[in-house]
Amino acid sequence: SSIKVVAEGQDFFTPAGGLTAVQNMLQSNPEINLIAGSDQGLEGATSALTAAKKTNVAMVGFGASAAGIAGVKSGAIFSEVVQMPASEGRLGVKALVTAIRSGTNGGAIDPVAALPNHGIVTRATASTFTSEWPG
């Protein structure tokens, strides 16, 4: 099967932005069956979908915040793509200090490489993830 993008919106990483974006998308495309957005935006998207009585729309979050992981566990969110802001900052500073002290280039660092399912949270794997931010 193929995927067809029928609408785009901007949530500005806020529930209010997600609410407005999804309301606008549903008005022009009531057949939408998948919404992807930031964890914060999905909070607003949930409100818009509830108000429109849309129960067959899957949501995919970007962040894997504590709220996002809880949403996957409950089934409200289909899946999450993990972001690790604390680890990314720590690893970046560590690489910078090493580079300054030794002149060694640390190269690319992927903080999600060792995570289950390559950092994709599903209902089956949600309990194996720990969020680095509340959401």
PDB file of C-alpha atoms in Angstrom:
ATOM      1  CA  SER A   1       0.000   0.000   0.000  1.00  0.00           C
ATOM      2  CA  SER A   2       1.076   3.586  -0.435  1.00  0.00           C
ATOM      3  CA  ILE A   3       1.035   6.600   1.807  1.00  0.00           C
ATOM      4  CA  LYS A   4      -0.523   9.820   0.627  1.00  0.00           C
ATOM      5  CA  VAL A   5       0.176  13.062   2.471  1.00  0.00           C
ATOM      6  CA  VAL A   6      -3.105  14.991   2.381  1.00  0.00           C
ATOM      7  CA  ALA A   7      -2.321  17.816   4.807  1.00  0.00           C
ATOM      8  CA  GLU A   8       0.437  19.429   6.786  1.00  0.00           C
ATOM      9  CA  GLY A   9       0.259  21.583   9.873  1.00  0.00           C
ATOM     10  CA  GLN A  10       2.541  23.109  12.466  1.00  0.00           C
ATOM     11  CA  ASP A  11       2.039  22.486  16.178  1.00  0.00           C
ATOM     12  CA  PHE A  12       4.925  24.705  17.349  1.00  0.00           C
ATOM     13  CA  PHE A  13       5.554  22.080  20.058  1.00  0.00           C
ATOM     14  CA  THR A  14       2.411  23.144  21.941  1.00  0.00           C
ATOM     15  CA  PRO A  15      -0.944  21.480  22.646  1.00  0.00           C
ATOM     16  CA  ALA A  16      -2.759  24.591  21.386  1.00  0.00           C
ATOM     17  CA  GLY A  17      -0.827  24.454  18.123  1.00  0.00           C
ATOM     18  CA  GLY A  18      -1.630  20.754  17.729  1.00  0.00           C
ATOM     19  CA  LEU A  19      -5.304  21.400  18.366  1.00  0.00           C
ATOM     20  CA  THR A  20      -5.498  24.146  15.722  1.00  0.00           C
ATOM     21  CA  ALA A  21      -3.446  22.224  13.171  1.00  0.00           C
ATOM     22  CA  VAL A  22      -5.526  19.063  13.476  1.00  0.00           C
ATOM     23  CA  GLN A  23      -8.827  20.961  13.443  1.00  0.00           C
ATOM     24  CA  ASN A  24      -7.756  22.600  10.173  1.00  0.00           C
ATOM     25  CA  MET A  25      -6.564  19.301   8.703  1.00  0.00           C
ATOM     26  CA  LEU A  26      -9.796  17.510   9.609  1.00  0.00           C
ATOM     27  CA  GLN A  27     -11.939  20.251   8.078  1.00  0.00           C
ATOM     28  CA  SER A  28     -10.309  19.881   4.680  1.00  0.00           C
ATOM     29  CA  ASN A  29      -9.443  16.163   4.922  1.00  0.00           C
ATOM     30  CA  PRO A  30     -11.891  14.251   7.130  1.00  0.00           C
ATOM     31  CA  GLU A  31     -10.493  10.947   5.799  1.00  0.00           C
ATOM     32  CA  ILE A  32      -7.132  11.412   7.571  1.00  0.00           C
ATOM     33  CA  ASN A  33      -6.094   8.198   9.270  1.00  0.00           C
ATOM     34  CA  LEU A  34      -2.598   9.050  10.564  1.00  0.00           C
ATOM     35  CA  ILE A  35      -1.218  12.117  12.314  1.00  0.00           C
ATOM     36  CA  ALA A  36       2.460  12.571  13.162  1.00  0.00           C
ATOM     37  CA  GLY A  37       3.637  15.360  15.417  1.00  0.00           C
ATOM     38  CA  SER A  38       5.523  16.397  18.506  1.00  0.00           C
ATOM     39  CA  ASP A  39       4.393  14.894  21.793  1.00  0.00           C
ATOM     40  CA  GLN A  40       3.079  18.292  22.859  1.00  0.00           C
ATOM     41  CA  GLY A  41       1.182  18.709  19.579  1.00  0.00           C
ATOM     42  CA  LEU A  42      -0.410  15.286  19.974  1.00  0.00           C
ATOM     43  CA  GLU A  43      -1.966  16.436  23.239  1.00  0.00           C
ATOM     44  CA  GLY A  44      -3.908  19.015  21.241  1.00  0.00           C
ATOM     45  CA  ALA A  45      -4.500  16.565  18.399  1.00  0.00           C
ATOM     46  CA  THR A  46      -6.203  14.219  20.862  1.00  0.00           C
ATOM     47  CA  SER A  47      -8.633  16.985  21.826  1.00  0.00           C
ATOM     48  CA  ALA A  48      -9.391  17.761  18.175  1.00  0.00           C
ATOM     49  CA  LEU A  49      -9.965  14.094  17.337  1.00  0.00           C
ATOM     50  CA  THR A  50     -12.218  13.614  20.366  1.00  0.00           C
ATOM     51  CA  ALA A  51     -14.303  16.673  19.465  1.00  0.00           C
ATOM     52  CA  ALA A  52     -14.640  15.410  15.877  1.00  0.00           C
ATOM     53  CA  LYS A  53     -15.521  11.911  17.131  1.00  0.00           C
ATOM     54  CA  LYS A  54     -12.653  10.456  15.101  1.00  0.00           C
ATOM     55  CA  THR A  55     -11.610   7.150  16.659  1.00  0.00           C
ATOM     56  CA  ASN A  56      -9.796   5.583  13.701  1.00  0.00           C
ATOM     57  CA  VAL A  57      -6.816   7.947  13.459  1.00  0.00           C
ATOM     58  CA  ALA A  58      -3.405   6.604  14.464  1.00  0.00           C
ATOM     59  CA  MET A  59      -0.952   9.037  16.029  1.00  0.00           C
ATOM     60  CA  VAL A  60       2.839   8.842  15.899  1.00  0.00           C
ATOM     61  CA  GLY A  61       4.761  11.059  18.284  1.00  0.00           C
ATOM     62  CA  PHE A  62       8.177  12.621  18.053  1.00  0.00           C
ATOM     63  CA  GLY A  63      10.002  12.733  21.352  1.00  0.00           C
ATOM     64  CA  ALA A  64       9.144   9.798  23.588  1.00  0.00           C
ATOM     65  CA  SER A  65       8.501  12.101  26.508  1.00  0.00           C
ATOM     66  CA  ALA A  66       7.024  10.557  29.645  1.00  0.00           C
ATOM     67  CA  ALA A  67       3.586  11.643  28.392  1.00  0.00           C
ATOM     68  CA  GLY A  68       4.263  10.165  24.953  1.00  0.00           C
ATOM     69  CA  ILE A  69       5.412   6.813  26.317  1.00  0.00           C
ATOM     70  CA  ALA A  70       2.367   6.710  28.617  1.00  0.00           C
ATOM     71  CA  GLY A  71       0.194   7.385  25.547  1.00  0.00           C
ATOM     72  CA  VAL A  72       1.752   4.444  23.717  1.00  0.00           C
ATOM     73  CA  LYS A  73       1.281   2.199  26.753  1.00  0.00           C
ATOM     74  CA  SER A  74      -2.401   3.155  26.948  1.00  0.00           C
ATOM     75  CA  GLY A  75      -2.957   2.729  23.213  1.00  0.00           C
ATOM     76  CA  ALA A  76      -3.848   6.395  22.632  1.00  0.00           C
ATOM     77  CA  ILE A  77      -0.646   6.857  20.591  1.00  0.00           C
ATOM     78  CA  PHE A  78       0.405   4.219  18.048  1.00  0.00           C
ATOM     79  CA  SER A  79       4.150   4.752  18.413  1.00  0.00           C
ATOM     80  CA  GLU A  80       6.887   7.221  19.336  1.00  0.00           C
ATOM     81  CA  VAL A  81      10.262   8.113  17.858  1.00  0.00           C
ATOM     82  CA  VAL A  82      12.748   8.543  20.721  1.00  0.00           C
ATOM     83  CA  GLN A  83      14.615  11.773  21.326  1.00  0.00           C
ATOM     84  CA  MET A  84      17.216  11.873  24.085  1.00  0.00           C
ATOM     85  CA  PRO A  85      17.984  15.522  24.887  1.00  0.00           C
ATOM     86  CA  ALA A  86      19.887  14.881  28.132  1.00  0.00           C
ATOM     87  CA  SER A  87      22.021  12.107  26.613  1.00  0.00           C
ATOM     88  CA  GLU A  88      22.646  14.108  23.444  1.00  0.00           C
ATOM     89  CA  GLY A  89      23.848  17.072  25.495  1.00  0.00           C
ATOM     90  CA  ARG A  90      26.022  14.928  27.759  1.00  0.00           C
ATOM     91  CA  LEU A  91      27.592  13.028  24.848  1.00  0.00           C
ATOM     92  CA  GLY A  92      28.166  16.233  22.881  1.00  0.00           C
ATOM     93  CA  VAL A  93      29.927  17.963  25.770  1.00  0.00           C
ATOM     94  CA  LYS A  94      32.007  14.835  26.459  1.00  0.00           C
ATOM     95  CA  ALA A  95      33.090  14.738  22.779  1.00  0.00           C
ATOM     96  CA  LEU A  96      33.892  18.472  22.877  1.00  0.00           C
ATOM     97  CA  VAL A  97      36.037  18.122  26.010  1.00  0.00           C
ATOM     98  CA  THR A  98      37.867  15.149  24.473  1.00  0.00           C
ATOM     99  CA  ALA A  99      38.462  17.092  21.254  1.00  0.00           C
ATOM    100  CA  ILE A 100      39.818  20.106  23.147  1.00  0.00           C
ATOM    101  CA  ARG A 101      42.079  18.022  25.385  1.00  0.00           C
ATOM    102  CA  SER A 102      43.420  15.564  22.819  1.00  0.00           C
ATOM    103  CA  GLY A 103      42.560  16.955  19.418  1.00  0.00           C
ATOM    104  CA  THR A 104      40.640  13.731  18.723  1.00  0.00           C
ATOM    105  CA  ASN A 105      37.523  13.986  16.563  1.00  0.00           C
ATOM    106  CA  GLY A 106      34.834  11.856  18.186  1.00  0.00           C
ATOM    107  CA  GLY A 107      32.894  11.425  14.940  1.00  0.00           C
ATOM    108  CA  ALA A 108      29.168  10.863  14.779  1.00  0.00           C
ATOM    109  CA  ILE A 109      27.411   9.703  17.935  1.00  0.00           C
ATOM    110  CA  ASP A 110      23.961   8.092  17.821  1.00  0.00           C
ATOM    111  CA  PRO A 111      22.484   8.026  21.331  1.00  0.00           C
ATOM    112  CA  VAL A 112      19.525   5.847  20.271  1.00  0.00           C
ATOM    113  CA  ALA A 113      21.600   3.171  18.509  1.00  0.00           C
ATOM    114  CA  ALA A 114      21.599   0.833  21.499  1.00  0.00           C
ATOM    115  CA  LEU A 115      17.916   1.294  22.328  1.00  0.00           C
ATOM    116  CA  PRO A 116      15.326  -1.417  21.740  1.00  0.00           C
ATOM    117  CA  ASN A 117      13.728  -1.348  18.287  1.00  0.00           C
ATOM    118  CA  HIS A 118      16.250   1.324  17.190  1.00  0.00           C
ATOM    119  CA  GLY A 119      14.456   3.907  19.322  1.00  0.00           C
ATOM    120  CA  ILE A 120      10.931   3.278  18.045  1.00  0.00           C
ATOM    121  CA  VAL A 121       8.485   2.869  20.925  1.00  0.00           C
ATOM    122  CA  THR A 122       5.564   0.520  20.349  1.00  0.00           C
ATOM    123  CA  ARG A 123       2.980  -0.804  22.770  1.00  0.00           C
ATOM    124  CA  ALA A 124       4.941  -4.064  22.972  1.00  0.00           C
ATOM    125  CA  THR A 125       8.224  -2.293  23.831  1.00  0.00           C
ATOM    126  CA  ALA A 126       7.031   0.812  25.726  1.00  0.00           C
ATOM    127  CA  SER A 127       7.910  -0.605  29.141  1.00  0.00           C
ATOM    128  CA  THR A 128      11.576  -0.909  28.091  1.00  0.00           C
ATOM    129  CA  PHE A 129      11.959   2.844  27.493  1.00  0.00           C
ATOM    130  CA  THR A 130      12.732   5.587  30.001  1.00  0.00           C
ATOM    131  CA  SER A 131      11.967   9.147  29.000  1.00  0.00           C
ATOM    132  CA  GLU A 132      14.448  11.960  29.511  1.00  0.00           C
ATOM    133  CA  TRP A 133      11.794  14.677  29.780  1.00  0.00           C
ATOM    134  CA  PRO A 134       8.195  14.974  31.013  1.00  0.00           C
ATOM    135  CA  GLY A 135       6.496  16.102  27.790  1.00  0.00           C
TER     136      GLY A 135
END
